Coordinates of C-alpha atoms in Angstrom, one line a residue:
M1 CA 128.0 113.2 89.9
N2 CA 124.9 111.9 88.2
P3 CA 121.8 114.2 88.3
G4 CA 119.1 113.5 90.8
K5 CA 119.1 112.5 94.5
V6 CA 122.6 111.6 95.9
S7 CA 123.2 107.9 96.7
E8 CA 122.7 106.6 100.2
S9 CA 126.4 106.1 100.7
V10 CA 127.2 109.7 99.7
L11 CA 124.3 110.9 101.9
K12 CA 125.6 109.1 105.0
R13 CA 129.3 109.8 104.3
S14 CA 129.4 113.4 103.2
I15 CA 126.1 115.0 104.0
L16 CA 124.9 113.5 107.3
K17 CA 128.2 112.6 109.0
P18 CA 129.4 116.3 109.3
I19 CA 126.2 117.3 111.1
E20 CA 126.8 117.3 114.8
S21 CA 124.7 120.2 116.0
V22 CA 121.7 119.3 118.2
C23 CA 119.2 121.0 120.5
E24 CA 117.1 119.6 123.3
E25 CA 113.8 120.4 121.4
M26 CA 114.8 118.3 118.4
V27 CA 113.2 114.8 118.7
Q28 CA 114.1 113.5 115.3
G29 CA 116.7 114.9 112.9
S30 CA 118.1 114.0 109.5
G31 CA 118.5 110.4 108.5
V32 CA 117.9 107.7 105.8
G33 CA 114.1 107.3 105.6
A34 CA 113.5 110.3 107.9
D35 CA 111.9 112.9 105.6
C36 CA 110.7 115.1 108.4
A37 CA 112.4 116.7 111.4
L38 CA 110.4 116.8 114.6
F39 CA 110.7 119.4 117.4
S40 CA 108.9 119.4 120.7
F41 CA 108.3 122.8 122.3
S42 CA 105.5 121.5 124.5
K43 CA 104.1 118.3 126.0
E44 CA 101.0 118.5 123.8
A45 CA 102.5 118.5 120.3
F46 CA 105.5 118.3 117.9
V47 CA 106.4 120.8 115.3
A48 CA 107.3 119.0 112.0
L49 CA 109.5 120.4 109.3
S50 CA 110.3 119.0 105.8
V51 CA 112.3 120.5 102.9
S52 CA 112.2 119.4 99.3
T53 CA 113.9 120.9 96.2
F54 CA 112.4 120.7 92.6
S55 CA 113.1 121.9 89.1
P56 CA 109.7 121.3 87.5
K57 CA 108.3 122.2 84.2
E58 CA 105.5 124.8 83.9
G59 CA 102.2 123.2 84.9
E60 CA 103.8 120.8 87.4
A61 CA 103.3 122.6 90.7
D62 CA 100.7 120.0 91.6
Y63 CA 103.4 117.3 92.0
M64 CA 105.9 119.7 93.7
I65 CA 103.5 120.9 96.4
A66 CA 101.8 117.5 97.0
A67 CA 105.2 115.6 97.2
S68 CA 106.4 118.2 99.8
V69 CA 103.3 118.1 101.9
N70 CA 103.2 114.3 101.7
N71 CA 106.4 114.1 103.8
I72 CA 104.6 115.8 106.7
A73 CA 101.5 113.7 106.4
A74 CA 103.5 110.5 106.4
S75 CA 105.1 111.6 109.7
F76 CA 101.7 111.6 111.5
A77 CA 101.5 115.4 111.3
E78 CA 99.0 117.9 109.8
P79 CA 100.5 120.3 107.3
K80 CA 99.8 123.9 108.0
A81 CA 102.0 126.2 105.9
I82 CA 104.8 126.3 103.4
L83 CA 107.7 128.6 102.6
V84 CA 108.5 128.9 98.9
S85 CA 112.1 129.8 97.8
A86 CA 112.3 130.2 94.1
I87 CA 115.4 130.8 91.8
F88 CA 114.5 131.9 88.3
P89 CA 116.8 132.1 85.2
T90 CA 117.6 135.5 83.7
D91 CA 115.3 134.8 80.7
M92 CA 112.3 134.3 82.9
Y93 CA 109.5 136.9 82.3
E94 CA 107.5 138.3 85.1
N95 CA 104.2 137.0 83.8
H96 CA 105.7 133.5 84.0
M97 CA 106.7 134.0 87.6
R98 CA 103.2 135.1 88.3
K99 CA 101.8 131.9 86.7
W100 CA 104.1 129.8 88.9
M101 CA 102.9 131.5 92.0
E102 CA 99.2 131.3 91.0
E103 CA 99.6 127.6 90.4
I104 CA 101.3 127.1 93.7
E105 CA 98.6 129.1 95.5
R106 CA 95.8 127.1 93.8
Q107 CA 97.3 123.8 94.9
C108 CA 97.9 125.1 98.5
K109 CA 94.2 126.1 98.7
E110 CA 93.1 122.6 97.5
L111 CA 95.3 121.1 100.2
G112 CA 94.2 123.5 103.0
I113 CA 97.6 125.0 103.6
V114 CA 98.9 128.6 103.4
I115 CA 102.0 130.2 101.9
A116 CA 103.7 131.8 104.9
G117 CA 106.7 133.4 103.1
G118 CA 109.8 132.5 101.2
D119 CA 112.6 134.0 99.0
T120 CA 112.8 134.9 95.3
K121 CA 115.9 135.4 93.2
V122 CA 117.0 135.6 89.6
L123 CA 120.4 134.1 88.9
S124 CA 122.4 133.5 85.8
A125 CA 123.7 130.2 87.3
V126 CA 120.4 128.4 86.6
K127 CA 118.8 127.5 83.3
E128 CA 115.4 126.4 84.7
P129 CA 113.3 127.5 87.7
V130 CA 114.5 125.8 91.0
F131 CA 112.1 125.7 93.9
T132 CA 112.8 124.8 97.5
I133 CA 109.6 124.0 99.5
T134 CA 109.7 124.0 103.3
V135 CA 106.6 122.6 104.9
L136 CA 105.5 123.3 108.5
G137 CA 103.2 120.9 110.3
V138 CA 101.9 120.0 113.7
R139 CA 101.8 116.5 115.2
K140 CA 99.5 116.1 118.2
E141 CA 100.5 112.5 118.7
T142 CA 103.7 112.8 120.9
K143 CA 104.1 109.1 121.6
E144 CA 106.6 107.5 119.1
K145 CA 105.2 104.6 117.0
Q146 CA 107.4 101.5 116.5
I147 CA 107.4 99.2 113.5
V148 CA 108.1 95.6 114.6
P149 CA 108.4 92.2 112.7
E150 CA 105.4 90.3 111.5
Q151 CA 103.3 93.4 110.7
D152 CA 101.5 93.9 107.4
V153 CA 102.8 96.3 104.8
V154 CA 100.1 98.2 102.9
V155 CA 100.4 100.5 99.9
T156 CA 97.6 102.9 98.9
K157 CA 96.3 103.7 95.5
W158 CA 98.9 102.8 92.8
I159 CA 102.7 103.2 92.3
G160 CA 104.2 105.5 89.6
L161 CA 101.2 107.8 89.4
T162 CA 102.9 111.2 89.3
G163 CA 105.9 109.8 87.3
T164 CA 103.5 108.5 84.7
A165 CA 101.8 111.9 84.5
I166 CA 105.1 113.7 84.0
L167 CA 106.2 111.3 81.3
A168 CA 102.8 111.6 79.5
R169 CA 103.2 115.3 79.4
E170 CA 106.9 115.7 78.7
R171 CA 107.4 112.7 76.3
R172 CA 104.0 112.9 74.5
E173 CA 105.4 113.0 71.0
E174 CA 107.6 109.9 71.6
L175 CA 104.8 108.0 73.3
E176 CA 102.4 108.8 70.4
A177 CA 104.5 106.5 68.2
H178 CA 103.6 103.6 70.5
L179 CA 100.3 104.4 72.2
P180 CA 96.9 106.0 71.3
P181 CA 96.7 109.7 72.2
G182 CA 93.7 109.0 74.5
Y183 CA 95.7 106.5 76.5
I184 CA 98.5 109.0 76.9
E185 CA 96.0 111.6 78.1
Q186 CA 94.7 109.2 80.7
G187 CA 98.3 108.9 82.0
A188 CA 98.7 112.7 82.1
M189 CA 95.6 113.0 84.3
L190 CA 97.0 110.8 87.1
W191 CA 98.4 113.9 88.8
Q192 CA 95.0 114.2 90.5
Y193 CA 96.0 111.4 92.9
A194 CA 99.3 113.1 94.0
S195 CA 98.1 113.9 97.6
I196 CA 98.2 111.3 100.4
L197 CA 96.5 113.5 103.0
P198 CA 93.1 111.6 103.0
E199 CA 94.7 108.1 103.5
A200 CA 97.2 109.4 106.0
A201 CA 94.4 110.8 108.1
T202 CA 92.5 107.4 108.0
A203 CA 95.7 105.5 108.8
M204 CA 96.4 107.7 111.9
K205 CA 92.9 107.0 113.1
S206 CA 93.5 103.3 112.7
N207 CA 96.5 103.4 115.1
V208 CA 99.1 102.2 112.5
S209 CA 102.8 101.7 113.5
G210 CA 104.5 103.6 110.6
M211 CA 104.1 105.4 107.3
H212 CA 106.4 106.4 104.5
D213 CA 105.4 108.3 101.4
V214 CA 106.4 106.8 98.0
S215 CA 108.0 109.5 95.9
Y216 CA 111.5 109.9 94.5
G217 CA 113.0 106.5 93.4
G218 CA 109.6 104.8 93.4
I219 CA 108.3 101.9 95.5
F220 CA 111.6 100.1 95.7
R221 CA 113.4 103.1 97.3
A222 CA 110.5 103.7 99.6
L223 CA 110.5 100.1 100.8
W224 CA 114.3 100.2 101.4
E225 CA 114.1 103.5 103.3
L226 CA 111.2 102.3 105.5
A227 CA 112.9 99.1 106.5
E228 CA 116.3 100.8 107.0
H229 CA 114.7 103.5 109.3
A230 CA 112.7 101.0 111.3
G231 CA 115.5 98.3 111.5
V232 CA 113.4 95.5 110.2
G233 CA 113.4 93.2 107.1
L234 CA 110.7 92.8 104.5
E235 CA 109.1 90.1 102.4
I236 CA 107.2 91.8 99.6
D237 CA 105.1 90.1 96.9
L238 CA 105.9 91.9 93.6
K239 CA 102.6 90.8 92.0
K240 CA 100.6 92.4 94.7
I241 CA 102.1 95.9 94.3
P242 CA 99.3 97.9 92.6
V243 CA 100.2 99.6 89.3
K244 CA 97.9 101.1 86.7
Q245 CA 98.0 99.8 83.2
E246 CA 98.8 103.3 81.9
T247 CA 102.0 103.3 84.0
I248 CA 103.0 99.8 82.7
E249 CA 102.4 100.7 79.0
I250 CA 104.1 104.1 79.2
C251 CA 107.1 102.7 81.1
E252 CA 107.4 99.8 78.6
A253 CA 107.3 102.2 75.6
L254 CA 110.1 104.3 77.1
G255 CA 112.2 101.4 78.5
L256 CA 111.7 102.3 82.2
N257 CA 111.1 100.4 85.4
P258 CA 107.8 101.4 87.0
Y259 CA 109.0 100.2 90.4
E260 CA 111.7 102.9 90.4
L261 CA 109.5 105.7 89.1
F262 CA 108.5 108.8 91.0
S263 CA 105.3 107.8 92.9
A264 CA 104.0 110.7 94.9
G265 CA 100.4 109.8 95.7
A266 CA 101.1 106.3 97.0
L267 CA 101.6 105.8 100.8
L268 CA 103.3 102.8 102.5
V269 CA 101.7 101.9 105.8
V270 CA 102.8 99.3 108.4
C271 CA 100.2 98.0 110.9
D272 CA 99.1 94.9 112.7
N273 CA 96.0 94.2 110.6
G274 CA 96.5 95.4 107.1
H275 CA 93.2 93.9 105.8
H276 CA 91.3 95.9 108.4
L277 CA 93.1 99.1 107.3
V278 CA 92.3 98.3 103.6
A279 CA 88.7 98.0 104.5
E280 CA 88.7 101.3 106.3
L281 CA 90.4 103.0 103.4
E282 CA 87.9 101.6 100.9
K283 CA 85.1 103.1 103.0
Q284 CA 86.7 106.5 102.1
G285 CA 86.9 105.5 98.5
I286 CA 90.7 104.9 98.6
S287 CA 92.1 101.8 97.0
A288 CA 94.8 100.0 99.1
T289 CA 96.6 96.6 99.0
V290 CA 98.5 94.4 101.5
I291 CA 101.8 93.7 99.7
G292 CA 103.8 91.9 102.3
Q293 CA 105.1 91.8 105.9
T294 CA 108.0 93.0 108.0
T295 CA 110.4 90.4 109.2
A296 CA 112.8 90.0 112.2
N297 CA 116.0 90.1 110.1
N298 CA 117.5 92.8 107.9
D299 CA 116.8 91.0 104.6
K300 CA 114.7 93.0 102.2
V301 CA 113.2 90.3 99.9
I302 CA 111.1 90.8 96.8
I303 CA 109.1 87.7 95.8
N304 CA 108.0 87.2 92.2
E305 CA 106.1 83.8 92.1
E306 CA 108.9 81.2 92.5
E307 CA 111.7 83.7 92.3
K308 CA 113.1 85.5 95.3
R309 CA 115.7 88.3 95.2
F310 CA 117.1 90.9 97.6
L311 CA 116.1 94.5 97.2
D312 CA 119.0 96.6 95.9
R313 CA 120.2 99.8 97.5
P314 CA 118.2 102.7 96.2
K315 CA 119.0 104.0 92.8
T316 CA 118.1 107.4 91.2
D317 CA 114.6 107.9 89.9
E318 CA 113.8 106.7 86.4
L319 CA 112.8 110.3 85.5
D320 CA 116.4 111.4 86.0
S321 CA 117.5 109.3 83.0
I322 CA 114.9 110.6 80.7
C323 CA 113.7 114.1 81.8
M324 CA 116.8 115.8 83.3

């Protein structure tokens, strides 16, 4: 199989279909567009769990932790703790292991969460470090929200932020043949926008209907998964999707599609009055844009001026073709 996240058809056919076990406390389990499992052990709150696996380069714990925690925040929950399972190659030195954990701890402190435990192994089967991050959160809102047709679709900040940062760091030499070094450095600094915790908190106060973090596969995958999970269609204006010029230039230099690029840091929100939400987010210093609406059919339509096309089934992330 190709590297990266498995396709939706393989996920449904061979990963999700064999799962039959249930328990009465589980409110929401695995599914397309469901990045977080919910368990109810009381009438007052849900316990939320999310698991993500990464093979990052040194210095990239920011993206790894933020992307994991974002799944919880987009599920209307407050992240509390993480479990870190790490598999290191046999040529990994102890001081490098320590650097990884110091980086992870620093990011957790910035996000206000704790490392509650985990597992650490050294295996000859891996060539690079592999981390599995399990995030635990609590959701006090026990009433299920519902996305319906004719609601606004809002995206916060900009797409491709963390993908751009990774490309600027890992493909710097290649990019310097096309772009000024200072411009590449600006792209590398976009990691600082990786967390969606502030906008998710504002969105929850605004009584929105649904949220979905934009991460692996970019904005096109996130839109597909949001619509698929909610059972609605979409009409999205491509020109309104916010993207930084650094992302456009770096993707163009490397022949990549910014709309299919890792985008941890952007949040999709569905609500009745998107412009009101945008105004509330801007009061918090968070940029946001209404990019379209939900529809009553299952069509997922991308509009680019006079051209209309249907959104394709999710593909792998552009990073997989160039960094893996």
